[in-house]
Each structure stands twice: as structure tokens, then as C-alpha cells.
PDB file of N, CA, C and O in Angstrom:
ATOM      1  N   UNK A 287     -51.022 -56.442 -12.752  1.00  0.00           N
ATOM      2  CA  UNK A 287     -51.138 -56.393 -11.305  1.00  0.00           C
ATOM      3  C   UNK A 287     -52.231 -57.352 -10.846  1.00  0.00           C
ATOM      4  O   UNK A 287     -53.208 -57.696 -11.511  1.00  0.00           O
ATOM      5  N   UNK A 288     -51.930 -57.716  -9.659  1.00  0.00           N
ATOM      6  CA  UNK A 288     -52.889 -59.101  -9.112  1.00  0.00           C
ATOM      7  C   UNK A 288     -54.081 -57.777  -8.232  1.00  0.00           C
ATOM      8  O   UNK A 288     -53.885 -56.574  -8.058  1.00  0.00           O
ATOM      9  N   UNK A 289     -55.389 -58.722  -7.805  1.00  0.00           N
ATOM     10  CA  UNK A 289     -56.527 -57.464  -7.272  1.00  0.00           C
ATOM     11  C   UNK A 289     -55.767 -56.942  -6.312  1.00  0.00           C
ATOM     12  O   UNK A 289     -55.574 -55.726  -6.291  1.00  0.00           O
ATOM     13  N   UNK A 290     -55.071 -57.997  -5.119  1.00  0.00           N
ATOM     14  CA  UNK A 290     -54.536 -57.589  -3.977  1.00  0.00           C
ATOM     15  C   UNK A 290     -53.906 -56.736  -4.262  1.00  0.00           C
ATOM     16  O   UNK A 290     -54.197 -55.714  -3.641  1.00  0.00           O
ATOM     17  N   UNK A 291     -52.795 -56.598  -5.234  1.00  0.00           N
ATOM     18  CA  UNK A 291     -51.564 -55.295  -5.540  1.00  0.00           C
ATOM     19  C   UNK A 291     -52.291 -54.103  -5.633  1.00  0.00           C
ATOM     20  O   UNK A 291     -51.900 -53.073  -5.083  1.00  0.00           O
ATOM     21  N   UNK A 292     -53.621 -54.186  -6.479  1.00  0.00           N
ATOM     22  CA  UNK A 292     -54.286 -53.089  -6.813  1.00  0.00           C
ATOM     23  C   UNK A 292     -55.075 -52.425  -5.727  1.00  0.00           C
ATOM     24  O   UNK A 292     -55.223 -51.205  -5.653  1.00  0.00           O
ATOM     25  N   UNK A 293     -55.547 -53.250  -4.933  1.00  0.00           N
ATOM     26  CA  UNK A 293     -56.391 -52.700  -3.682  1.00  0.00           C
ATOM     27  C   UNK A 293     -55.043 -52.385  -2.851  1.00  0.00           C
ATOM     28  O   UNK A 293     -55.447 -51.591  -2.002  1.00  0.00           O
ATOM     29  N   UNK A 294     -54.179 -52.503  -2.714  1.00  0.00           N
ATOM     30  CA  UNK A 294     -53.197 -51.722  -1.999  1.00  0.00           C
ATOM     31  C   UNK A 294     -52.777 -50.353  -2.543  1.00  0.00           C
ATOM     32  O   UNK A 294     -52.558 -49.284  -1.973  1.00  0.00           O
ATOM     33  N   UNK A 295     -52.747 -50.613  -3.442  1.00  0.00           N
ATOM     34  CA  UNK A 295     -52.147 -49.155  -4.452  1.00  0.00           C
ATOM     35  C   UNK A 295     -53.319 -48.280  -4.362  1.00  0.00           C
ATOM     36  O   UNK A 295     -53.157 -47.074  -4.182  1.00  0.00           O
ATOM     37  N   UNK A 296     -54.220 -48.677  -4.448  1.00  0.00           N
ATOM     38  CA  UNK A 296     -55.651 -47.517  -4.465  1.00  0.00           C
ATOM     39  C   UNK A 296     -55.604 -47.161  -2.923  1.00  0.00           C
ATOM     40  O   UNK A 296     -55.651 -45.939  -2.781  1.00  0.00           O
ATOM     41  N   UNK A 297     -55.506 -48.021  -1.421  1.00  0.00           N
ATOM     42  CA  UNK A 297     -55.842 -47.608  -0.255  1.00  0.00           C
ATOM     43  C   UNK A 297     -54.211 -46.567   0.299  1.00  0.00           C
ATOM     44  O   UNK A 297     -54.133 -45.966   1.371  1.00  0.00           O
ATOM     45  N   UNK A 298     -53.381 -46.608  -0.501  1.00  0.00           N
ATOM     46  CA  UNK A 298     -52.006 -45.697  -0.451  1.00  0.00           C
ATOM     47  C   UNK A 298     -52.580 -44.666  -0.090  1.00  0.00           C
ATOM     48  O   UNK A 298     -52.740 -44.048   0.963  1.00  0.00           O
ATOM     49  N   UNK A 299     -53.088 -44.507  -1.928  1.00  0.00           N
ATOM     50  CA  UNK A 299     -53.528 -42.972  -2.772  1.00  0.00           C
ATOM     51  C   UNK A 299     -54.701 -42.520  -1.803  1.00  0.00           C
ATOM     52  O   UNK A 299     -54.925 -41.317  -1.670  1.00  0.00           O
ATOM     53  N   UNK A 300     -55.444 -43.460  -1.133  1.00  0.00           N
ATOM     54  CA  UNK A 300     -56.531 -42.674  -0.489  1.00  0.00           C
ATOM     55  C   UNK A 300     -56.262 -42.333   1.095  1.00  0.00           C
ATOM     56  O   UNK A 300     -57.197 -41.744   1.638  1.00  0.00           O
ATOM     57  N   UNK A 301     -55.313 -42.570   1.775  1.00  0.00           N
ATOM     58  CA  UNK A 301     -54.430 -41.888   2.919  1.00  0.00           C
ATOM     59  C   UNK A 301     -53.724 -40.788   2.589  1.00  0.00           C
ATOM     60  O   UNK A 301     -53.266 -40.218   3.580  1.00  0.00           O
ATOM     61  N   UNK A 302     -53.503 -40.351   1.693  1.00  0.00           N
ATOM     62  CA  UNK A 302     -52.462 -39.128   1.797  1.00  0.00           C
ATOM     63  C   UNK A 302     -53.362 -37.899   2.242  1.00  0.00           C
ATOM     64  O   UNK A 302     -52.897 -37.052   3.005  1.00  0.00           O
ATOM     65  N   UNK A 303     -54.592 -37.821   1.778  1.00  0.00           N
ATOM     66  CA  UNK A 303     -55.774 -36.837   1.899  1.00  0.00           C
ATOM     67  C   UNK A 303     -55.325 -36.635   3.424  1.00  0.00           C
ATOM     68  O   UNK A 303     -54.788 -35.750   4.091  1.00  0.00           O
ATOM     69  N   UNK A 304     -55.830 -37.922   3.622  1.00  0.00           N
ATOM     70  CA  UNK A 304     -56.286 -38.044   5.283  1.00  0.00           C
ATOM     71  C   UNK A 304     -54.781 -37.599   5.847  1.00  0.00           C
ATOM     72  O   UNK A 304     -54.827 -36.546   6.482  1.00  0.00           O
ATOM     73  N   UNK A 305     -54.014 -37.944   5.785  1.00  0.00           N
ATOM     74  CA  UNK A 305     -53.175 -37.530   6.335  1.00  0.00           C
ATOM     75  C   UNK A 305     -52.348 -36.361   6.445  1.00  0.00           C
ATOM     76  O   UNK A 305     -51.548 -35.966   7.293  1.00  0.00           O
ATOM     77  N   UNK A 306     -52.909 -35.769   4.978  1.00  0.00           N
ATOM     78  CA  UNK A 306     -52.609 -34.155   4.730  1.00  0.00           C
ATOM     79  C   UNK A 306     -53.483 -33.490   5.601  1.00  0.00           C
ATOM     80  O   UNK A 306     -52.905 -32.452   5.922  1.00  0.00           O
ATOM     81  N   UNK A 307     -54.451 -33.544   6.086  1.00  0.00           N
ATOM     82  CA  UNK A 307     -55.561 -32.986   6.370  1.00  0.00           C
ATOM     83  C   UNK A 307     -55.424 -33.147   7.942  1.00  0.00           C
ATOM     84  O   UNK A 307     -55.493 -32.096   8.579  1.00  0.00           O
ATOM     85  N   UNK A 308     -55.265 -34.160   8.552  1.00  0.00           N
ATOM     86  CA  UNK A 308     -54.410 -33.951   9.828  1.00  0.00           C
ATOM     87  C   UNK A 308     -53.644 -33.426  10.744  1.00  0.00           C
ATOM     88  O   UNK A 308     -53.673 -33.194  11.953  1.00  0.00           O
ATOM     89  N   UNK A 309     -52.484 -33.213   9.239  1.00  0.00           N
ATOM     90  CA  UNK A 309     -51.135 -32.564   9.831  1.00  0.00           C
ATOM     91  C   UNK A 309     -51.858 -31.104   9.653  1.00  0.00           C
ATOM     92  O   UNK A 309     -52.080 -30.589  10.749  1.00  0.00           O
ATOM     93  N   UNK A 310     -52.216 -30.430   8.700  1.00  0.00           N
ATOM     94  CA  UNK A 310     -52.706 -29.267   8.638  1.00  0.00           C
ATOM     95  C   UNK A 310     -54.028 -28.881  10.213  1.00  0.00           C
ATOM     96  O   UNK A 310     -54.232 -27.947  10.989  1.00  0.00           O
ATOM     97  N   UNK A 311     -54.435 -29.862  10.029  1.00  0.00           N
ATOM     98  CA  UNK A 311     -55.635 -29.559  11.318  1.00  0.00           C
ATOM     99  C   UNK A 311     -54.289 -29.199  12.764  1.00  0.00           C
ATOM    100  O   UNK A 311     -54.158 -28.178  13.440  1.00  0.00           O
ATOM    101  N   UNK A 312     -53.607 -30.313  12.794  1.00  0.00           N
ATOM    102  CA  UNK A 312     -52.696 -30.428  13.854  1.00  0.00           C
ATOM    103  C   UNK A 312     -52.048 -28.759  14.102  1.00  0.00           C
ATOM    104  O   UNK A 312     -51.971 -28.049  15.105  1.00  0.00           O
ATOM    105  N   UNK A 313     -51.819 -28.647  13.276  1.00  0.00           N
ATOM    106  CA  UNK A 313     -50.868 -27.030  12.608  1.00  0.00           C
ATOM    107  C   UNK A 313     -51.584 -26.218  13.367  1.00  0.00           C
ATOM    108  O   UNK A 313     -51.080 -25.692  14.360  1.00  0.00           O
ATOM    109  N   UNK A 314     -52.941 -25.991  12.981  1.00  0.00           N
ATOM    110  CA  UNK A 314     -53.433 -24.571  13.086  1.00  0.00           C
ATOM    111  C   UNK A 314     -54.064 -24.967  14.663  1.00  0.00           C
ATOM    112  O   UNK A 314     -54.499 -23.972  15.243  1.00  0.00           O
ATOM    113  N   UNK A 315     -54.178 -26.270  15.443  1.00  0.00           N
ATOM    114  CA  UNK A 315     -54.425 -26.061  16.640  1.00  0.00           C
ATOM    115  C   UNK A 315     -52.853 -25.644  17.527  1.00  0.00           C
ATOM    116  O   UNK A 315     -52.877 -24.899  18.506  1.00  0.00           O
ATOM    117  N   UNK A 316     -51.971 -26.060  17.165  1.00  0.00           N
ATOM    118  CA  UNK A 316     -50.286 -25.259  17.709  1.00  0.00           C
ATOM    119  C   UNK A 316     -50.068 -24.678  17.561  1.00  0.00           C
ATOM    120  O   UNK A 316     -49.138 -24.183  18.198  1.00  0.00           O
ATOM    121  N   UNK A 317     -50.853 -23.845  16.229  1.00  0.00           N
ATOM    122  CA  UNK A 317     -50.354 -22.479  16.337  1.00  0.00           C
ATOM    123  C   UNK A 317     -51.160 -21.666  17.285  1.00  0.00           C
ATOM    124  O   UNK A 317     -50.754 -20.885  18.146  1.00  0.00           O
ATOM    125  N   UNK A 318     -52.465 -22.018  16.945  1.00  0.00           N
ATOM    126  CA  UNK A 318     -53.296 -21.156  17.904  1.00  0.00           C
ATOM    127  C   UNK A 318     -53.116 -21.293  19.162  1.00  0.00           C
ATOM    128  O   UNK A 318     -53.404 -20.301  19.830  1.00  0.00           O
ATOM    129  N   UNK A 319     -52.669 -22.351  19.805  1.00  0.00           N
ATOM    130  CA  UNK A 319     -52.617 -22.388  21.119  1.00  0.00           C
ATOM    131  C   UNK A 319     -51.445 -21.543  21.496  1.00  0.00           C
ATOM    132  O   UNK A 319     -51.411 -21.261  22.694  1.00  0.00           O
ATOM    133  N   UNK A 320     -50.360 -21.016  20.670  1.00  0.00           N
ATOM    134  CA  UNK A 320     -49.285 -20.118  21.233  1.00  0.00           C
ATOM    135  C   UNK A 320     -49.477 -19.079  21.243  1.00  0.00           C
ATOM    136  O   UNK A 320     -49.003 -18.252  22.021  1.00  0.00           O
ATOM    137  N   UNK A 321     -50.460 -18.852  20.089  1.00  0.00           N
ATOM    138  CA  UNK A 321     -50.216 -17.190  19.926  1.00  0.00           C
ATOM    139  C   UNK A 321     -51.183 -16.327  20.624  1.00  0.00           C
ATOM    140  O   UNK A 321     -52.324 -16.776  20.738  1.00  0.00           O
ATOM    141  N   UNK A 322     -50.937 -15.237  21.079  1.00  0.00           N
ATOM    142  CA  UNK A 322     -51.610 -14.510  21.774  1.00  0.00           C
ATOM    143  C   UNK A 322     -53.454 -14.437  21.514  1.00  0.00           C
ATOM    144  O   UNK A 322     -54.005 -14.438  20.413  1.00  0.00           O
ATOM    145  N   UNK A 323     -53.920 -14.396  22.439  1.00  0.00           N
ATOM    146  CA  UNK A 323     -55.506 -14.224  22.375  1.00  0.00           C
ATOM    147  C   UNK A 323     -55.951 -12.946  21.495  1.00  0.00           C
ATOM    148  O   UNK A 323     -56.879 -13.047  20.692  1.00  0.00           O
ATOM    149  N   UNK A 324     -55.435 -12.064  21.633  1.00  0.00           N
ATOM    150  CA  UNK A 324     -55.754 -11.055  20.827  1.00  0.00           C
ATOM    151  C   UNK A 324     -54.951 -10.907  19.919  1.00  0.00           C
ATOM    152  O   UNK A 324     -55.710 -10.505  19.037  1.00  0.00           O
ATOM    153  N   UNK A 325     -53.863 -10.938  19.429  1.00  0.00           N
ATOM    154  CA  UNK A 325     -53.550 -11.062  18.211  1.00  0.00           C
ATOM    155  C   UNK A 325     -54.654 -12.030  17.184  1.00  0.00           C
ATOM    156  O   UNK A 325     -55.247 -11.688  16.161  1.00  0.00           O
ATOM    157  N   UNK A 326     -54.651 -13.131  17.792  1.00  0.00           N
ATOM    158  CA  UNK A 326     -55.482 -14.353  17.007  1.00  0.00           C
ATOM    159  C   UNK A 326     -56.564 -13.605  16.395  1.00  0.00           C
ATOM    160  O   UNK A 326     -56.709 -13.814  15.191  1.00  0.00           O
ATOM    161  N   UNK A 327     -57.474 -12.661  17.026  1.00  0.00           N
ATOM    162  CA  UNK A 327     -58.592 -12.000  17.168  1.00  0.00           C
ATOM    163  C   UNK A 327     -58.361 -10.859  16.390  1.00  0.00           C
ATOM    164  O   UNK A 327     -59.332 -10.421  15.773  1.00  0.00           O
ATOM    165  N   UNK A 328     -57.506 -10.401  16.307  1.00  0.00           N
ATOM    166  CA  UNK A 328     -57.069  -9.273  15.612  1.00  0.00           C
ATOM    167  C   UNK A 328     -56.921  -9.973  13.560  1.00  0.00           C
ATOM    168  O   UNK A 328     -57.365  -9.489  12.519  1.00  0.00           O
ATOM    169  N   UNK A 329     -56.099 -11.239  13.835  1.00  0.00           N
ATOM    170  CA  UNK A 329     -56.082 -11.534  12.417  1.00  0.00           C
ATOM    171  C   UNK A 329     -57.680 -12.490  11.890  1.00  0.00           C
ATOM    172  O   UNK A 329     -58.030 -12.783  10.747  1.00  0.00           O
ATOM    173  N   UNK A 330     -58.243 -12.725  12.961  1.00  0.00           N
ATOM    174  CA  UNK A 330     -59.673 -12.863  12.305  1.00  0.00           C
ATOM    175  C   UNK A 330     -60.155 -11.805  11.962  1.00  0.00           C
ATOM    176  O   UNK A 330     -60.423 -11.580  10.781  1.00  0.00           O
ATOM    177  N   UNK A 331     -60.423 -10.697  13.203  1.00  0.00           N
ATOM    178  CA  UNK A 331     -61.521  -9.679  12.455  1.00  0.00           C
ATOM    179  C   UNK A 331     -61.128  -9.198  10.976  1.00  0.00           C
ATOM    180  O   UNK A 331     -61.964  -9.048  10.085  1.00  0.00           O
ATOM    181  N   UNK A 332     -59.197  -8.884  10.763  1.00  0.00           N
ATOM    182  CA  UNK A 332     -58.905  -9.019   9.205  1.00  0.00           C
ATOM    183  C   UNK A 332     -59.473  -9.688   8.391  1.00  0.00           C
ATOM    184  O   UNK A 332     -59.746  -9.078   7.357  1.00  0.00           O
ATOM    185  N   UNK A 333     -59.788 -10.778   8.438  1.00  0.00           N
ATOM    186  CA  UNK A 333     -59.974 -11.761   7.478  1.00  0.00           C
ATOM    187  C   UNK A 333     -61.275 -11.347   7.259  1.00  0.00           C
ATOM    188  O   UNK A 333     -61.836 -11.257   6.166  1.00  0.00           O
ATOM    189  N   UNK A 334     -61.814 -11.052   8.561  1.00  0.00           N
ATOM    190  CA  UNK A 334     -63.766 -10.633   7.676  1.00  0.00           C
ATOM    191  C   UNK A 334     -63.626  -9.653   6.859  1.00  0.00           C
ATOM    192  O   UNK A 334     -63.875  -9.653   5.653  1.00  0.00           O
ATOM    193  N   UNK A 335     -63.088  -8.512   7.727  1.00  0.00           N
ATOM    194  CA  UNK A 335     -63.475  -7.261   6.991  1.00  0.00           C
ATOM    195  C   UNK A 335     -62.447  -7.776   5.394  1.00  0.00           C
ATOM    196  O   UNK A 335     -62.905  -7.069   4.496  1.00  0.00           O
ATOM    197  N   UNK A 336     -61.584  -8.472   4.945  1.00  0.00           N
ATOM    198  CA  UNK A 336     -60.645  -8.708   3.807  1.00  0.00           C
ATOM    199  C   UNK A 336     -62.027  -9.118   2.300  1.00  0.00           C
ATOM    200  O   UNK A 336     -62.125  -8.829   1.108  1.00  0.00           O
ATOM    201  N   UNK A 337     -63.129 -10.199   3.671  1.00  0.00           N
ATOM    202  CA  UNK A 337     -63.468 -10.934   2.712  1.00  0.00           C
ATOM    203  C   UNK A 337     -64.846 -10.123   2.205  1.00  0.00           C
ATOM    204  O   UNK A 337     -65.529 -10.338   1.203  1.00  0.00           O
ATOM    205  N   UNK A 338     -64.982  -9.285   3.077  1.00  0.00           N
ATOM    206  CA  UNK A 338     -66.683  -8.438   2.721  1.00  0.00           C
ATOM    207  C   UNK A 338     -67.473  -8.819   3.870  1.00  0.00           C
ATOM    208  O   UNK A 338     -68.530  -8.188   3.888  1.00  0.00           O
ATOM    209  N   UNK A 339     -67.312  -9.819   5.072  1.00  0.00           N
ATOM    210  CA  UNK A 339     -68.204 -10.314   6.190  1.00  0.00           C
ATOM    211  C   UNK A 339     -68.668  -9.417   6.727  1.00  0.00           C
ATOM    212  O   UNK A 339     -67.669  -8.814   7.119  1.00  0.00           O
ATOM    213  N   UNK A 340     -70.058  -8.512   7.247  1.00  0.00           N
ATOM    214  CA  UNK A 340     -69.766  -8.029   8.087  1.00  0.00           C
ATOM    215  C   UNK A 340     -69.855  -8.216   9.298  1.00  0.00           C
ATOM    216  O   UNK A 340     -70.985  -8.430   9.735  1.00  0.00           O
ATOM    217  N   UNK A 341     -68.976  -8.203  10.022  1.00  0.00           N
ATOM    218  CA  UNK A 341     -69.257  -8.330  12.015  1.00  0.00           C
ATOM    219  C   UNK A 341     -69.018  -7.599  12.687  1.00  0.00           C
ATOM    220  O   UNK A 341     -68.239  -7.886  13.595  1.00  0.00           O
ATOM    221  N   UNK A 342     -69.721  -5.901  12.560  1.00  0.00           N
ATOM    222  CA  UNK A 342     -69.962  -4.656  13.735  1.00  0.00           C
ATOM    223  C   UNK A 342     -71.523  -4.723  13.145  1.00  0.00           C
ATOM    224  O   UNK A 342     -72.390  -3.980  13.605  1.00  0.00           O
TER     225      UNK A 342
END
């Protein structure tokens, strides 16, 4: 492979992150924006009390 081929092939592999990481960010702001205010709130306080957090 010539450098150029190689510096392309390496800047591929280093977008997919970024671009995984996007679509996922993208995700969880559409979801949240649909779903009810308190539901949302309801599956956080789960998640504390799931993980040991405490928040009372």
C-alpha cells in the first residue's frame, strides 16, 4: 500500500466511532423528546435505585 492508501484506510476506521456515537446520541435525544415526562422520570429513578444510587 502507498502512505496515501494507508492514511485513508486508518481515517475510515477512525469515523465509525464517531459516527456510532452520533447516531446513538441522536437516538436517545428522539426518544426522549416523545416520551412522556414522567414516565422518563419514572425509568430514571429505576435505574438509581437498580444501581445502589441513593436519591431520597
Amino acid at each position: 500500500m502507498t502512505t496515501q492508501a494507508t492514511a485513508l484506510a486508518g481515517s475510515k476506521s477512525s469515523l465509525s466511532p464517531i459516527f456510532m456515537a452520533a447516531l446513538i446520541g441522536l437516538a436517545i435525544i428522539v426518544i426522549a423528546g416523545h416520551v412522556q415526562s414522567e414516565a422518563l422520570h419514572a425509568a430514571a429513578h429505576d435505574v438509581r435505585h437498580a444501581t445502589g444510587f441513593p436519591c431520597h
